């Protein structure tokens, strides 16, 4: 029997979240969950697209949610490049790799939170809320 997860608690969030994820199914899930939570969501398939939309976006981007291991540009590089134009943005890494695996590749900044895949919509929503409230700002990626 398939387990039915309880609905994600809706909330009145207004923040803008930039999601960078190269796996389409994961990107769509994350973007859908955040939109249901009331966030203004911008989705990008890779770091290059993320930089382009972040430069054009008129307004505050409160949070970057980025996969760590991606082609062309890893999550840390995305955070670092965006920090100069979006210093007010906070950062949440998402990865299917363990902390140790990522740490060995030098792509994990210990100041930022990491959410391990797979995760439930509830876990994602809670983690996003926590990082927006208490996470580290992108300018500390420098």
PDB file of C-alpha atoms in Angstrom:
ATOM      1  CA  UNK A   1       0.000   0.000   0.000  1.00  0.00           C
ATOM      2  CA  UNK A   2       1.213   3.483  -0.813  1.00  0.00           C
ATOM      3  CA  UNK A   3       1.692   5.785   2.154  1.00  0.00           C
ATOM      4  CA  UNK A   4      -0.336   8.968   1.965  1.00  0.00           C
ATOM      5  CA  UNK A   5       1.566  11.926   3.330  1.00  0.00           C
ATOM      6  CA  UNK A   6      -0.393  14.650   5.097  1.00  0.00           C
ATOM      7  CA  UNK A   7      -0.929  17.844   3.129  1.00  0.00           C
ATOM      8  CA  UNK A   8       1.752  20.470   3.459  1.00  0.00           C
ATOM      9  CA  UNK A   9       0.592  23.201   5.816  1.00  0.00           C
ATOM     10  CA  UNK A  10      -0.187  26.302   3.751  1.00  0.00           C
ATOM     11  CA  UNK A  11       1.289  29.551   4.920  1.00  0.00           C
ATOM     12  CA  UNK A  12       1.315  33.196   3.886  1.00  0.00           C
ATOM     13  CA  UNK A  13       4.841  33.435   2.557  1.00  0.00           C
ATOM     14  CA  UNK A  14       5.761  36.297   0.285  1.00  0.00           C
ATOM     15  CA  UNK A  15       9.479  35.698  -0.243  1.00  0.00           C
ATOM     16  CA  UNK A  16      11.040  35.019  -3.625  1.00  0.00           C
ATOM     17  CA  UNK A  17      12.965  31.752  -3.955  1.00  0.00           C
ATOM     18  CA  UNK A  18      15.325  30.908  -6.831  1.00  0.00           C
ATOM     19  CA  UNK A  19      15.502  27.134  -7.373  1.00  0.00           C
ATOM     20  CA  UNK A  20      18.449  25.717  -9.363  1.00  0.00           C
ATOM     21  CA  UNK A  21      18.173  21.996 -10.083  1.00  0.00           C
ATOM     22  CA  UNK A  22      19.332  20.097 -13.168  1.00  0.00           C
ATOM     23  CA  UNK A  23      16.976  17.129 -12.631  1.00  0.00           C
ATOM     24  CA  UNK A  24      13.662  18.214 -14.140  1.00  0.00           C
ATOM     25  CA  UNK A  25      11.431  16.027 -11.944  1.00  0.00           C
ATOM     26  CA  UNK A  26      13.094  17.286  -8.737  1.00  0.00           C
ATOM     27  CA  UNK A  27      13.020  20.898  -9.964  1.00  0.00           C
ATOM     28  CA  UNK A  28       9.287  20.661 -10.717  1.00  0.00           C
ATOM     29  CA  UNK A  29       8.546  19.078  -7.330  1.00  0.00           C
ATOM     30  CA  UNK A  30      10.483  21.733  -5.404  1.00  0.00           C
ATOM     31  CA  UNK A  31       8.967  24.588  -7.419  1.00  0.00           C
ATOM     32  CA  UNK A  32       5.423  23.209  -7.026  1.00  0.00           C
ATOM     33  CA  UNK A  33       5.768  22.721  -3.261  1.00  0.00           C
ATOM     34  CA  UNK A  34       7.145  26.243  -2.800  1.00  0.00           C
ATOM     35  CA  UNK A  35       4.434  27.795  -4.993  1.00  0.00           C
ATOM     36  CA  UNK A  36       1.791  25.981  -2.909  1.00  0.00           C
ATOM     37  CA  UNK A  37       3.423  27.502   0.166  1.00  0.00           C
ATOM     38  CA  UNK A  38       2.839  30.966  -1.263  1.00  0.00           C
ATOM     39  CA  UNK A  39       6.405  31.740  -2.289  1.00  0.00           C
ATOM     40  CA  UNK A  40       7.212  33.589  -5.504  1.00  0.00           C
ATOM     41  CA  UNK A  41       9.276  30.894  -7.250  1.00  0.00           C
ATOM     42  CA  UNK A  42      11.846  31.280 -10.028  1.00  0.00           C
ATOM     43  CA  UNK A  43      13.087  27.976 -11.472  1.00  0.00           C
ATOM     44  CA  UNK A  44      16.341  27.438 -13.356  1.00  0.00           C
ATOM     45  CA  UNK A  45      17.778  24.255 -14.881  1.00  0.00           C
ATOM     46  CA  UNK A  46      21.427  25.183 -14.226  1.00  0.00           C
ATOM     47  CA  UNK A  47      23.745  27.851 -12.897  1.00  0.00           C
ATOM     48  CA  UNK A  48      24.002  29.727 -16.192  1.00  0.00           C
ATOM     49  CA  UNK A  49      20.212  30.109 -16.389  1.00  0.00           C
ATOM     50  CA  UNK A  50      20.091  31.057 -12.685  1.00  0.00           C
ATOM     51  CA  UNK A  51      22.605  33.875 -13.188  1.00  0.00           C
ATOM     52  CA  UNK A  52      20.675  35.182 -16.197  1.00  0.00           C
ATOM     53  CA  UNK A  53      17.301  35.276 -14.415  1.00  0.00           C
ATOM     54  CA  UNK A  54      18.793  36.696 -11.208  1.00  0.00           C
ATOM     55  CA  UNK A  55      20.347  39.576 -13.143  1.00  0.00           C
ATOM     56  CA  UNK A  56      17.042  40.406 -14.858  1.00  0.00           C
ATOM     57  CA  UNK A  57      14.732  39.901 -11.859  1.00  0.00           C
ATOM     58  CA  UNK A  58      13.465  43.194 -10.478  1.00  0.00           C
ATOM     59  CA  UNK A  59      13.046  42.698  -6.749  1.00  0.00           C
ATOM     60  CA  UNK A  60      14.598  40.846  -3.844  1.00  0.00           C
ATOM     61  CA  UNK A  61      15.529  37.178  -4.119  1.00  0.00           C
ATOM     62  CA  UNK A  62      15.358  35.990  -0.520  1.00  0.00           C
ATOM     63  CA  UNK A  63      16.652  32.445  -0.960  1.00  0.00           C
ATOM     64  CA  UNK A  64      18.710  30.378  -3.389  1.00  0.00           C
ATOM     65  CA  UNK A  65      17.882  26.657  -3.281  1.00  0.00           C
ATOM     66  CA  UNK A  66      20.514  24.923  -5.373  1.00  0.00           C
ATOM     67  CA  UNK A  67      21.587  21.393  -6.135  1.00  0.00           C
ATOM     68  CA  UNK A  68      25.250  20.961  -5.246  1.00  0.00           C
ATOM     69  CA  UNK A  69      26.499  18.728  -8.064  1.00  0.00           C
ATOM     70  CA  UNK A  70      25.406  20.007 -11.505  1.00  0.00           C
ATOM     71  CA  UNK A  71      26.963  20.219 -14.959  1.00  0.00           C
ATOM     72  CA  UNK A  72      28.751  23.451 -15.990  1.00  0.00           C
ATOM     73  CA  UNK A  73      28.625  25.122 -12.558  1.00  0.00           C
ATOM     74  CA  UNK A  74      28.227  23.543  -9.104  1.00  0.00           C
ATOM     75  CA  UNK A  75      25.966  24.938  -6.382  1.00  0.00           C
ATOM     76  CA  UNK A  76      28.794  26.651  -4.509  1.00  0.00           C
ATOM     77  CA  UNK A  77      29.899  28.442  -7.702  1.00  0.00           C
ATOM     78  CA  UNK A  78      26.302  29.558  -8.318  1.00  0.00           C
ATOM     79  CA  UNK A  79      26.058  30.949  -4.756  1.00  0.00           C
ATOM     80  CA  UNK A  80      29.437  32.651  -5.076  1.00  0.00           C
ATOM     81  CA  UNK A  81      28.631  34.288  -8.433  1.00  0.00           C
ATOM     82  CA  UNK A  82      25.167  35.408  -7.291  1.00  0.00           C
ATOM     83  CA  UNK A  83      26.493  36.831  -4.011  1.00  0.00           C
ATOM     84  CA  UNK A  84      27.904  39.909  -5.741  1.00  0.00           C
ATOM     85  CA  UNK A  85      24.574  40.883  -7.319  1.00  0.00           C
ATOM     86  CA  UNK A  86      22.289  39.399  -4.633  1.00  0.00           C
ATOM     87  CA  UNK A  87      24.028  39.885  -1.260  1.00  0.00           C
ATOM     88  CA  UNK A  88      20.648  39.805   0.537  1.00  0.00           C
ATOM     89  CA  UNK A  89      19.968  36.250  -0.652  1.00  0.00           C
ATOM     90  CA  UNK A  90      20.257  33.279   1.701  1.00  0.00           C
ATOM     91  CA  UNK A  91      21.422  29.843   0.512  1.00  0.00           C
ATOM     92  CA  UNK A  92      20.188  26.262   0.915  1.00  0.00           C
ATOM     93  CA  UNK A  93      22.065  23.395  -0.739  1.00  0.00           C
ATOM     94  CA  UNK A  94      20.189  20.266  -1.846  1.00  0.00           C
ATOM     95  CA  UNK A  95      21.995  17.030  -2.684  1.00  0.00           C
ATOM     96  CA  UNK A  96      21.622  13.304  -3.070  1.00  0.00           C
ATOM     97  CA  UNK A  97      25.255  12.908  -1.997  1.00  0.00           C
ATOM     98  CA  UNK A  98      26.339  12.653   1.629  1.00  0.00           C
ATOM     99  CA  UNK A  99      28.082  15.520   3.433  1.00  0.00           C
ATOM    100  CA  UNK A 100      31.374  13.606   3.255  1.00  0.00           C
ATOM    101  CA  UNK A 101      31.126  12.937  -0.493  1.00  0.00           C
ATOM    102  CA  UNK A 102      30.401  16.583  -1.227  1.00  0.00           C
ATOM    103  CA  UNK A 103      33.008  17.844   1.228  1.00  0.00           C
ATOM    104  CA  UNK A 104      35.635  15.752  -0.538  1.00  0.00           C
ATOM    105  CA  UNK A 105      34.847  17.581  -3.799  1.00  0.00           C
ATOM    106  CA  UNK A 106      35.247  20.980  -2.150  1.00  0.00           C
ATOM    107  CA  UNK A 107      31.833  22.181  -3.304  1.00  0.00           C
ATOM    108  CA  UNK A 108      30.107  22.478   0.049  1.00  0.00           C
ATOM    109  CA  UNK A 109      30.316  25.703   1.995  1.00  0.00           C
ATOM    110  CA  UNK A 110      29.880  24.752   5.670  1.00  0.00           C
ATOM    111  CA  UNK A 111      28.134  28.059   6.456  1.00  0.00           C
ATOM    112  CA  UNK A 112      25.102  26.997   4.448  1.00  0.00           C
ATOM    113  CA  UNK A 113      22.453  24.420   5.265  1.00  0.00           C
ATOM    114  CA  UNK A 114      22.248  21.150   3.324  1.00  0.00           C
ATOM    115  CA  UNK A 115      18.996  19.278   2.671  1.00  0.00           C
ATOM    116  CA  UNK A 116      19.591  15.626   1.740  1.00  0.00           C
ATOM    117  CA  UNK A 117      17.593  14.024  -1.082  1.00  0.00           C
ATOM    118  CA  UNK A 118      15.182  12.355  -0.992  1.00  0.00           C
ATOM    119  CA  UNK A 119      13.006  14.628   1.134  1.00  0.00           C
ATOM    120  CA  UNK A 120       9.274  15.001   1.697  1.00  0.00           C
ATOM    121  CA  UNK A 121       7.339  18.142   0.773  1.00  0.00           C
ATOM    122  CA  UNK A 122       6.856  18.759   4.513  1.00  0.00           C
ATOM    123  CA  UNK A 123      10.590  18.552   5.214  1.00  0.00           C
ATOM    124  CA  UNK A 124      11.327  20.869   2.289  1.00  0.00           C
ATOM    125  CA  UNK A 125       8.749  23.447   3.415  1.00  0.00           C
ATOM    126  CA  UNK A 126      10.067  23.399   7.000  1.00  0.00           C
ATOM    127  CA  UNK A 127      13.704  23.687   5.926  1.00  0.00           C
ATOM    128  CA  UNK A 128      12.956  26.600   3.556  1.00  0.00           C
ATOM    129  CA  UNK A 129      11.139  28.465   6.335  1.00  0.00           C
ATOM    130  CA  UNK A 130      14.027  27.858   8.784  1.00  0.00           C
ATOM    131  CA  UNK A 131      16.713  28.988   6.337  1.00  0.00           C
ATOM    132  CA  UNK A 132      14.794  32.129   5.364  1.00  0.00           C
ATOM    133  CA  UNK A 133      14.495  32.977   9.072  1.00  0.00           C
ATOM    134  CA  UNK A 134      17.958  32.003  10.283  1.00  0.00           C
ATOM    135  CA  UNK A 135      20.209  30.964   7.368  1.00  0.00           C
ATOM    136  CA  UNK A 136      23.464  32.526   6.177  1.00  0.00           C
ATOM    137  CA  UNK A 137      23.515  35.265   3.547  1.00  0.00           C
ATOM    138  CA  UNK A 138      25.100  34.717   0.126  1.00  0.00           C
ATOM    139  CA  UNK A 139      27.672  37.478   0.636  1.00  0.00           C
ATOM    140  CA  UNK A 140      29.379  35.203   3.170  1.00  0.00           C
ATOM    141  CA  UNK A 141      30.186  32.804   0.271  1.00  0.00           C
ATOM    142  CA  UNK A 142      33.080  35.060  -0.744  1.00  0.00           C
TER     143      UNK A 142
END
